[in-house]
Amino acid sequence: MKILVTGAEGFLGAAVTRALLARGDAVVAFDMRSSTRSDATASQLVQMAGDITDLSALACVMLEQRPDAVIHCAAIVGVLSSLGSPIHIVRVNVEGTLNLFEAMRLANVRRCIHISSEEAYGAFRTDPIGETHPLDPVLPYGICKAAVEQLGRTYRDLHGLEVINLRTSWVYGPGLPRDRIPKNLIEAALAGEALHVPNGADSAIDHTYVDDFVAAVLAALDHREHRFDVYNVASGKATTLAQMIDIIRTLVPDARLSAGSGPYRHGNQIEIVRKGALDVSRAKIELGWAPRYDMRAGLEAYVRALRR
Ligand SMILES: NC(=O)c1ccc[n+]([C@@H]2O[C@H](COP(=O)([O-])OP(=O)(O)OC[C@H]3O[C@@H](n4cnc5c(N)ncnc54)[C@H](O)[C@@H]3O)[C@@H](O)[C@H]2O)c1
């Protein structure tokens, strides 16, 4: 297959691109940034520098390349970024995605795997939550995700697009670009530095190891007939920050890590809403995908990769 990956230079887009190339698919990598890659031949990988807010650029790529499907990872990412510039995030995450849908419509490209987020749910009302949990996002990042999901349904009904939304919990692993848990904890532990996270010891959050995320994307991409357009993608278990620190201490015994009580705060500023585990049974049953990494296995793999 030939797959167009938006945001292909980012944490998740790059991981998905590597996996597609490794299994022999051709990739059209679309991103504002571009890097030199050595893992693909020119016939297998086309890199296009472009901005998803530019409809004509997307339409040209789509009409020229005619991919079989799209994996949509380009976005302004993170709750804090969305607060700094809500207009910009709406422009990129919502308007940019509409451009993508329009370009797909023009070129008759049907399937799009959209990387949505658990932030679309807002505060979890139960634990765990399934895909039928109400969407009540509270901040622009999650509001954009919910809006894109709904716009995807409009394009399905009006134009026959098939937009599959993966509501992903916090992804971690080698390459995580943001200064947040567990990256900051593991890096401090391996560098022999002390790190105190001011809040969040008891906040329970579901974290997804990057390899599980990639496997879920490929499973959704390859699935012949989707009965649903939304799947939770997570480990299925929530871990508190205190538990995470305990696990890291067993992996890096001299780690000097600690966390204060109270809810975790994004960037030590914005208090997170109530979270918990995501029920991943729909993806298990429908896609035949299951997370392989619980928190301990994921942190082990992450530490191993950084040590390498
Ligand atoms: N990382 C996570 O924990 C997580 C969790 C849930 C959902 N998601 C979603 O997964 C997707 C990928 O996240 P990530 O962690 O790889 O983020 P990232 O910031 O590492 O990558 C995003 C990529 O999009 C590109 N991009 C941004 N604006 C663009 C534009 N206007 N035009 C073209 N490219 C643009 C960036 O250059 C970057 O390479 C996003 O939609 C994000 O919301 C991520």
PDB file of N, CA, C and O in Angstrom, residues 156 240 253:
ATOM      1  N   ARG A 156     -18.024  11.542   6.152  1.00  0.00           N
ATOM      2  CA  ARG A 156     -18.480  10.176   5.850  1.00  0.00           C
ATOM      3  C   ARG A 156     -19.877  10.236   5.214  1.00  0.00           C
ATOM      4  O   ARG A 156     -20.120   9.658   4.158  1.00  0.00           O
ATOM      5  N   THR A 240      -0.519   5.419  38.936  1.00  0.00           N
ATOM      6  CA  THR A 240      -0.285   6.720  39.571  1.00  0.00           C
ATOM      7  C   THR A 240       1.175   7.119  39.365  1.00  0.00           C
ATOM      8  O   THR A 240       2.042   6.261  39.118  1.00  0.00           O
ATOM      9  N   PRO A 253      18.236   1.816  40.357  1.00  0.00           N
ATOM     10  CA  PRO A 253      18.122   1.764  41.820  1.00  0.00           C
ATOM     11  C   PRO A 253      18.550   3.040  42.547  1.00  0.00           C
ATOM     12  O   PRO A 253      18.018   3.344  43.608  1.00  0.00           O
TER      13      PRO A 253
END
